[in-house]
Coordinates of C-alpha atoms in Angstrom, one line a residue:
M1 CA 0.0 0.0 0.0
T2 CA 0.9 3.6 -0.3
D3 CA 1.2 6.5 2.2
R4 CA -1.5 6.8 4.8
D5 CA -3.8 9.8 4.1
R6 CA -4.9 12.4 6.6
P7 CA -8.4 13.9 6.4
A8 CA -8.7 17.3 4.8
P9 CA -10.2 20.2 6.9
A10 CA -13.8 19.9 8.0
R11 CA -16.3 19.2 5.2
D12 CA -19.9 18.1 4.9
R13 CA -20.4 14.4 5.0
Q14 CA -23.4 13.6 2.9
Q15 CA -24.5 10.0 2.1
A16 CA -23.1 8.9 -1.2
D17 CA -25.6 7.5 -3.6
H18 CA -23.3 7.1 -6.6
R19 CA -20.8 4.5 -7.7
P20 CA -17.0 4.8 -8.2
S21 CA -16.0 6.5 -11.4
G22 CA -14.2 4.5 -14.1
P23 CA -15.0 1.4 -16.0
R24 CA -16.9 -1.3 -14.0
D25 CA -17.6 -4.7 -15.6
R26 CA -20.6 -6.6 -14.2
S27 CA -18.5 -9.8 -14.3
I28 CA -14.9 -10.7 -13.8
R29 CA -12.7 -10.2 -16.8
P30 CA -11.7 -13.8 -17.7
A31 CA -8.2 -14.7 -18.5
E32 CA -7.4 -15.2 -22.2
R33 CA -7.8 -18.7 -23.6
S34 CA -4.3 -19.5 -22.5
A35 CA -5.2 -19.0 -18.8
E36 CA -6.0 -22.7 -18.3
R37 CA -2.6 -23.7 -19.7
P38 CA 0.6 -24.1 -17.7
V39 CA 3.0 -21.2 -17.9
G40 CA 6.1 -23.3 -17.3
R41 CA 8.5 -23.5 -14.4
A42 CA 10.8 -20.9 -13.1
R43 CA 14.0 -23.0 -13.4
A44 CA 15.3 -23.0 -16.9
G45 CA 15.7 -26.6 -18.2
A46 CA 13.1 -28.1 -16.0
R47 CA 10.7 -28.4 -18.9
P48 CA 10.4 -27.0 -22.4
R49 CA 9.8 -23.3 -22.9
T50 CA 6.3 -22.1 -22.4
T51 CA 4.0 -22.1 -25.4
V52 CA 1.4 -19.4 -25.0
R53 CA -1.5 -18.7 -27.4
G54 CA -2.8 -15.2 -27.0
P55 CA -1.5 -12.2 -25.1
S56 CA 1.4 -12.5 -22.7
V57 CA 3.9 -10.2 -21.1
K58 CA 7.7 -10.7 -21.3
V59 CA 10.1 -9.0 -18.9
P60 CA 13.9 -8.9 -18.5
M61 CA 15.7 -11.4 -16.3
E62 CA 16.4 -8.9 -13.5
V63 CA 12.7 -8.1 -13.3
A64 CA 11.8 -11.8 -13.5
R65 CA 14.1 -12.4 -10.5
L66 CA 12.3 -9.7 -8.5
V67 CA 8.9 -11.0 -9.3
R68 CA 9.8 -14.6 -8.5
A69 CA 11.1 -13.4 -5.2
G70 CA 7.7 -11.9 -4.4
H71 CA 7.7 -8.3 -5.7
P72 CA 4.1 -7.9 -6.9
W73 CA 4.6 -5.2 -9.5
V74 CA 5.9 -5.2 -13.1
F75 CA 6.7 -1.6 -14.0
R76 CA 5.4 -0.5 -17.4
H77 CA 8.8 0.6 -18.7
T78 CA 10.2 -2.9 -18.2
V79 CA 7.6 -4.7 -20.3
R80 CA 8.7 -5.9 -23.7
R81 CA 5.4 -5.1 -25.5
D82 CA 2.9 -2.3 -25.8
L83 CA 0.4 -2.8 -22.9
D84 CA -2.0 -0.3 -24.5
T85 CA -3.2 -3.1 -26.8
L86 CA -4.5 -5.0 -23.7
A87 CA -7.7 -4.2 -21.9
E88 CA -7.4 -3.2 -18.2
G89 CA -8.1 -6.1 -15.9
V90 CA -7.2 -8.8 -18.3
V91 CA -5.2 -11.7 -16.8
V92 CA -2.1 -12.5 -18.7
P93 CA 0.9 -14.9 -18.4
V94 CA 4.1 -13.2 -17.4
L95 CA 7.3 -14.7 -18.9
D96 CA 11.0 -14.1 -18.5
A97 CA 13.3 -13.1 -21.4
D98 CA 13.8 -16.8 -22.3
G99 CA 10.1 -17.5 -22.5
Y100 CA 9.9 -19.4 -19.2
G101 CA 6.8 -18.7 -17.2
I102 CA 6.9 -16.6 -14.0
G103 CA 3.2 -16.4 -13.2
W104 CA 0.0 -14.4 -13.9
G105 CA -0.9 -10.8 -13.5
L106 CA -3.6 -8.2 -14.1
V107 CA -2.9 -5.6 -16.8
E108 CA -3.2 -2.0 -15.6
A109 CA -4.1 0.5 -18.3
E110 CA -2.1 3.6 -17.1
G111 CA 0.5 4.6 -14.6
A112 CA 3.9 3.4 -13.7
I113 CA 2.8 -0.1 -12.9
G114 CA 1.9 -2.1 -16.0
V115 CA 1.0 -5.5 -14.4
R116 CA 0.1 -6.4 -10.9
M117 CA 0.9 -10.0 -10.1
L118 CA -1.9 -12.4 -9.1
S119 CA -0.1 -15.8 -8.8
L120 CA 3.3 -17.5 -9.4
Q121 CA 1.6 -20.9 -9.9
P122 CA 2.1 -22.7 -13.3
E123 CA -1.7 -23.0 -13.6
F124 CA -4.1 -20.4 -12.4
T125 CA -7.7 -19.2 -12.9
W126 CA -8.9 -15.9 -11.5
N127 CA -12.5 -16.4 -10.5
E128 CA -15.0 -16.3 -7.6
A129 CA -13.7 -19.6 -6.2
E130 CA -10.1 -18.3 -6.1
M131 CA -11.2 -15.1 -4.4
L132 CA -13.2 -16.8 -1.8
A133 CA -10.3 -19.1 -1.0
R134 CA -8.0 -16.1 -0.6
I135 CA -10.5 -14.4 1.7
R136 CA -10.6 -17.5 3.9
V137 CA -6.8 -17.8 4.0
A138 CA -6.4 -14.1 4.9
I139 CA -8.8 -14.5 7.8
R140 CA -7.1 -17.7 9.0
L141 CA -3.7 -16.1 8.9
R142 CA -4.8 -13.1 11.0
G143 CA -5.5 -15.5 13.9
P144 CA -6.2 -13.7 17.1
A145 CA -6.1 -10.3 15.5
F146 CA -9.3 -11.2 13.6
A147 CA -11.2 -12.1 16.7
T148 CA -10.2 -9.1 19.0
G149 CA -11.4 -6.0 17.2
A150 CA -10.6 -3.6 14.4
C151 CA -8.4 -5.4 11.9
R152 CA -7.0 -5.2 8.4
L153 CA -8.5 -8.3 6.7
V154 CA -6.9 -7.9 3.3
H155 CA -3.7 -6.0 2.7
G156 CA -3.4 -5.7 -1.1
E157 CA -1.0 -7.9 -3.0
A158 CA 0.3 -9.6 0.1
D159 CA -3.2 -11.3 0.5
G160 CA -3.7 -11.8 -3.3
F161 CA -5.9 -8.8 -4.1
P162 CA -3.9 -6.3 -6.2
G163 CA -4.7 -2.6 -5.5
L164 CA -7.2 -3.2 -2.7
A165 CA -7.2 -3.3 1.1
I166 CA -10.1 -4.1 3.4
D167 CA -10.5 -3.1 7.1
R168 CA -13.0 -4.4 9.5
L169 CA -14.3 -1.6 11.7
G170 CA -17.0 -2.7 14.1
D171 CA -19.8 -4.4 12.1
Y172 CA -18.7 -2.7 8.8
L173 CA -16.1 -3.4 6.1
L174 CA -14.2 -0.4 4.6
L175 CA -12.5 -1.1 1.3
Y176 CA -9.7 1.1 0.0
K177 CA -9.1 1.1 -3.8
Y178 CA -5.5 2.0 -4.6
A179 CA -5.5 1.0 -8.3
R180 CA -8.2 1.2 -10.9
V181 CA -7.5 -2.4 -11.9
A182 CA -9.3 -3.5 -8.7
E183 CA -12.5 -2.5 -10.4
S184 CA -12.1 -5.5 -12.7
Y185 CA -13.0 -7.9 -9.8
L186 CA -14.7 -5.7 -7.3
D187 CA -18.3 -6.6 -8.4
A188 CA -17.5 -10.3 -7.9
L189 CA -15.7 -9.7 -4.6
V190 CA -18.4 -7.7 -2.7
P191 CA -21.0 -10.5 -2.7
L192 CA -18.3 -12.9 -1.4
L193 CA -17.5 -10.6 1.4
E194 CA -21.2 -10.4 2.3
Q195 CA -21.5 -14.2 2.2
E196 CA -18.4 -15.0 4.2
L197 CA -18.2 -12.1 6.8
K198 CA -21.9 -11.0 7.0
P199 CA -21.0 -7.3 7.7
A200 CA -23.7 -4.8 8.5
G201 CA -22.6 -2.8 5.4
I202 CA -19.6 -2.3 3.1
Y203 CA -18.1 1.0 2.0
L204 CA -15.4 1.9 -0.5
Q205 CA -12.8 4.8 -0.4
D206 CA -11.2 5.7 -3.7
R207 CA -7.5 6.3 -3.0
I208 CA -6.2 6.3 -6.6
R209 CA -5.7 10.0 -6.7
G210 CA -3.0 11.3 -4.4
V211 CA -3.9 13.5 -1.4
T212 CA -2.8 17.1 -1.2
A213 CA -3.1 19.6 1.6
E214 CA -6.1 21.2 0.0
D215 CA -7.8 17.9 -1.1
R216 CA -11.5 17.6 -1.1
R217 CA -13.0 14.2 -1.7
P218 CA -16.6 12.8 -1.8
P219 CA -17.7 10.5 1.1
A220 CA -16.9 6.8 0.8
F221 CA -19.2 4.9 -1.6
H222 CA -21.9 2.7 -0.1
L223 CA -21.5 -0.7 -1.8
A224 CA -23.7 -3.0 0.2
G225 CA -25.8 -3.5 3.4
K226 CA -27.3 -0.8 5.5
P227 CA -26.0 2.7 5.7
A228 CA -23.7 3.5 8.6
S229 CA -23.9 6.3 11.1
P230 CA -20.8 8.5 11.7
D231 CA -20.3 6.8 15.1
V232 CA -19.5 3.2 14.4
E233 CA -17.8 1.7 17.4
A234 CA -14.5 -0.1 16.8
T235 CA -12.3 -1.7 19.5
E236 CA -8.5 -2.1 19.9
D237 CA -6.9 -3.8 22.8
G238 CA -9.9 -3.1 25.0
L239 CA -10.2 0.6 24.1
K240 CA -13.2 1.8 22.1
F241 CA -13.1 4.3 19.2
L242 CA -15.9 5.9 17.3
V243 CA -15.1 5.8 13.6
D244 CA -16.8 7.1 10.5
V245 CA -16.7 4.5 7.6
T246 CA -18.4 7.0 5.3
A247 CA -15.7 9.6 5.7
P248 CA -13.9 10.9 2.6
V249 CA -10.3 10.0 3.7
S250 CA -9.8 8.5 7.1
P251 CA -12.5 6.8 9.3
G252 CA -10.7 8.2 12.4
L253 CA -8.4 5.3 13.4
F254 CA -5.1 4.3 11.7
L255 CA -4.9 0.6 12.1
D256 CA -1.3 0.4 10.9
L257 CA -0.1 2.4 13.9
R258 CA -1.3 -0.3 16.4
E259 CA 2.3 -1.4 17.3
G260 CA 3.3 2.3 17.8
R261 CA 0.4 2.8 20.1
R262 CA 1.4 -0.2 22.2
L263 CA 4.9 1.1 22.4
C264 CA 3.6 4.4 23.6
E265 CA 1.5 2.8 26.3
A266 CA 4.5 0.7 27.5
W267 CA 6.5 3.9 28.1
A268 CA 3.9 6.4 29.3
K269 CA 3.4 5.5 32.9
G270 CA 4.2 8.4 35.3
R271 CA 5.4 10.6 32.4
S272 CA 4.1 13.8 30.9
V273 CA 3.0 13.0 27.4
C274 CA 2.5 15.3 24.4
N275 CA 0.8 13.9 21.3
L276 CA 1.5 16.2 18.3
F277 CA -0.7 16.0 15.2
S278 CA -3.0 14.1 17.6
F279 CA -5.9 13.6 15.2
T280 CA -8.6 11.7 17.1
G281 CA -6.3 11.0 20.1
A282 CA -5.6 7.3 19.9
F283 CA -2.1 7.7 21.3
G284 CA -3.5 9.9 24.1
L285 CA -6.0 7.2 25.1
R286 CA -3.1 4.7 25.4
A287 CA -1.2 7.2 27.6
V288 CA -4.1 7.8 29.9
R289 CA -4.7 4.1 30.4
A290 CA -1.0 3.6 31.1
G291 CA -1.1 6.1 33.9
A292 CA 0.7 9.1 32.4
S293 CA 1.1 12.0 34.8
S294 CA -0.4 14.3 32.1
V295 CA -1.4 14.0 28.5
T296 CA -1.6 16.9 26.0
N297 CA -3.0 16.6 22.5
V298 CA -2.0 19.2 19.8
D299 CA -3.9 19.3 16.5
A300 CA -4.9 22.0 14.0
A301 CA -8.5 20.8 13.9
A302 CA -10.8 21.4 16.9
R303 CA -13.1 18.6 15.6
S304 CA -10.3 16.1 16.2
H305 CA -10.3 17.0 19.9
A306 CA -14.1 16.6 20.0
R307 CA -13.8 13.1 18.7
C308 CA -11.0 12.3 21.2
R309 CA -13.3 13.3 24.0
Q310 CA -16.0 11.0 22.6
N311 CA -13.4 8.2 22.4
L312 CA -12.4 8.8 26.0
A313 CA -16.0 8.6 27.2
A314 CA -16.7 5.4 25.1
S315 CA -13.7 3.8 26.8
G316 CA -14.9 4.7 30.3
M317 CA -12.4 7.5 30.8
D318 CA -12.8 11.1 31.8
P319 CA -13.6 13.0 28.5
E320 CA -11.7 16.0 29.9
G321 CA -8.8 13.9 31.0
I322 CA -6.6 15.1 28.1
E323 CA -5.5 18.7 27.6
A324 CA -6.5 19.8 24.1
I325 CA -4.7 22.5 22.3
T326 CA -5.7 23.7 18.8
G327 CA -3.2 25.3 16.5
D328 CA -0.2 25.0 14.3
V329 CA 2.3 22.5 15.8
F330 CA 5.4 24.6 14.9
T331 CA 3.9 27.8 16.5
L332 CA 2.9 25.9 19.6
L333 CA 6.3 24.2 20.0
E334 CA 8.0 27.5 19.9
K335 CA 5.6 28.9 22.6
F336 CA 6.3 25.8 24.8
R337 CA 10.1 26.4 24.3
Q338 CA 9.9 30.1 25.2
R339 CA 7.9 29.3 28.3
G340 CA 10.2 26.5 29.4
R341 CA 7.5 23.8 29.1
V342 CA 9.0 20.4 28.5
F343 CA 7.5 16.8 28.2
D344 CA 8.9 13.4 29.0
F345 CA 7.4 11.6 26.0
L346 CA 6.4 13.1 22.7
V347 CA 4.5 11.4 19.9
V348 CA 5.3 13.0 16.5
D349 CA 3.1 11.6 13.7
P350 CA 2.7 14.3 11.1
P351 CA 0.5 14.0 8.0
P352 CA 2.2 13.8 4.6
F353 CA 1.2 17.4 3.9
S354 CA -0.2 20.2 6.0
N355 CA -1.0 23.9 5.5
V356 CA -2.1 25.7 8.6
K357 CA -2.5 29.5 8.3
G358 CA 0.2 29.7 5.6
N359 CA 2.6 27.4 7.4
T360 CA 3.3 24.4 5.3
F361 CA 4.9 21.0 6.1
S362 CA 6.0 18.2 3.9
A363 CA 7.0 14.9 5.4
L364 CA 9.4 14.3 2.6
K365 CA 11.6 17.4 3.2
D366 CA 10.8 19.1 6.5
W367 CA 11.4 16.4 9.1
N368 CA 14.7 18.0 10.2
Q369 CA 13.0 21.3 11.0
L370 CA 10.2 19.5 12.8
M371 CA 12.7 17.4 14.9
A372 CA 14.6 20.5 15.8
A373 CA 11.4 22.1 17.1
V374 CA 10.5 19.0 19.0
A375 CA 13.9 18.6 20.6
G376 CA 13.5 22.0 22.2
V377 CA 10.7 20.7 24.4
V378 CA 12.0 17.3 25.5
S379 CA 13.0 16.9 29.1
P380 CA 16.6 15.6 29.7
G381 CA 16.4 11.8 29.2
G382 CA 13.0 12.2 27.6
H383 CA 11.8 10.3 24.6
V384 CA 10.4 11.0 21.1
L385 CA 8.3 8.5 19.2
A386 CA 8.9 9.7 15.6
I387 CA 6.6 8.2 12.9
S388 CA 6.9 8.4 9.1
N389 CA 4.4 6.9 6.7
A390 CA 5.9 8.3 3.5
V391 CA 7.1 5.4 1.3
R392 CA 9.2 7.9 -0.7
L393 CA 11.2 8.8 2.4
P394 CA 13.8 6.0 2.8
E395 CA 14.7 4.9 6.3
D396 CA 18.3 6.2 6.0
E397 CA 17.0 9.6 4.9
F398 CA 14.5 9.6 7.8
F399 CA 17.3 8.8 10.3
L400 CA 19.4 11.6 8.7
A401 CA 16.6 14.1 9.1
L402 CA 16.1 13.1 12.7
G403 CA 19.8 13.5 13.5
E404 CA 20.0 16.8 11.8
G405 CA 17.1 18.2 13.7
V406 CA 18.5 17.0 17.1
H407 CA 21.9 18.5 16.2
A408 CA 20.3 21.8 15.3
A409 CA 18.7 21.9 18.7
K410 CA 22.1 21.3 20.3
R411 CA 21.0 18.0 21.7
S412 CA 22.1 14.4 21.2
A413 CA 19.9 11.3 20.7
R414 CA 20.1 7.6 20.6
L415 CA 17.8 5.0 19.1
V416 CA 16.3 2.8 21.9
G417 CA 13.4 1.1 20.1
E418 CA 11.5 0.8 16.9
C419 CA 8.6 -1.0 15.3
G420 CA 6.6 -1.1 12.1
L421 CA 3.5 -2.6 10.6
P422 CA 1.4 -5.0 12.7
P423 CA 0.9 -8.6 11.6
D424 CA -2.4 -7.9 9.9
F425 CA -0.4 -5.7 7.4
P426 CA 1.8 -8.3 5.9
V427 CA 4.4 -7.4 3.2
P428 CA 6.2 -9.8 0.8
P429 CA 10.0 -9.8 1.7
A430 CA 11.1 -8.6 -1.7
F431 CA 8.6 -5.7 -1.7
P432 CA 10.4 -2.7 -0.2
E433 CA 7.7 -0.3 -1.3
G434 CA 5.3 -2.1 1.0
R435 CA 7.4 -1.3 4.1
Y436 CA 6.3 2.3 4.2
L437 CA 5.8 2.7 8.0
K438 CA 8.8 3.7 10.1
I439 CA 8.3 4.2 13.9
K440 CA 11.5 5.1 15.9
L441 CA 11.8 5.7 19.6
L442 CA 14.6 8.1 20.4
Q443 CA 16.0 9.2 23.8
L444 CA 17.4 12.7 24.0
D445 CA 20.2 13.8 26.5

């Protein structure tokens, strides 16, 4: 999956009565006639070269090696044919340069990715039976995570559904479409989800278009079941959160940050905690339950604090138990510094983009400035939980920015802990783009 998105400023949330834009077949696009035929084995010499009737995609050996190792994307510029001649969503054999079969993939009509892999098996058919089998495997592999609350049930290519993710939030399913090619099988998948999981309803967010600081999106599309209220109750580790599965961008709880929240709770007891870019306050709830001496949430949107108070009440906590401050994080950090206010533990989870009263922030280029401001309000020996969800910010560049910021504040830091995606967000080992989340625990002098 790609970067996590943050909600844009407040907007009206009206019930959507339209369907996603773009081509939607009423049935699955079948594979070409050759789909029932073996594609050959990966090891040259194990059997004769593959003979394929109909369309196929051939890639260089270095690409074939990546795909066989589990990378789920074939980039358009590496394909040795014009993909424009193939319909979007068609299942085609993928071959190496010598004509030996690698597997099967879905053709994508536009964008950098030309083919999204479906299977590395010699024989493969993409149909309802295969989809249902994959849903059942995904649920089984989640194990206890599936039974205990909010959970990602399908994480894109890692679970065999290219360009699509599915979260279970309370009694509802929320689908995220990250690639238009997912539309080629969506109509077949939704009834299977209803049959197997029996949700109260199913919604779909269209994440194909990138999010900008000024982005405005329609509410999530209502695909099946009964309409949802904006206060669906979801649980995580015994805490309750009110989420909005009809929201345009985020329902109000980032499931991929679960391990980071657990790390925060493990360190928060007896400490003063400041949750920057607090959103709906999930880290703050963890800190309160852990027994923090004080918890402060900072966010540019007052409505985020209102939702946090609702979450506190839903979890049986004092709705006024967290100090809520509304404003620009950089401005407030400078005020804290000038007044000598420091914190023992700070959570720093900025959105990819923000623009508050003319002050802009980009997670790709401004982390050093943010870390310098944060370091100015950390108590001696205090900790910073720094979080980046930008796939285009490599881990080494993230560490470099953190170090530059600490140095600019005339402090020193050491890495004392880290975590990433939880188990219900699996990633193929050879798929570095899938490891987008970086959570680093730093201790400052």
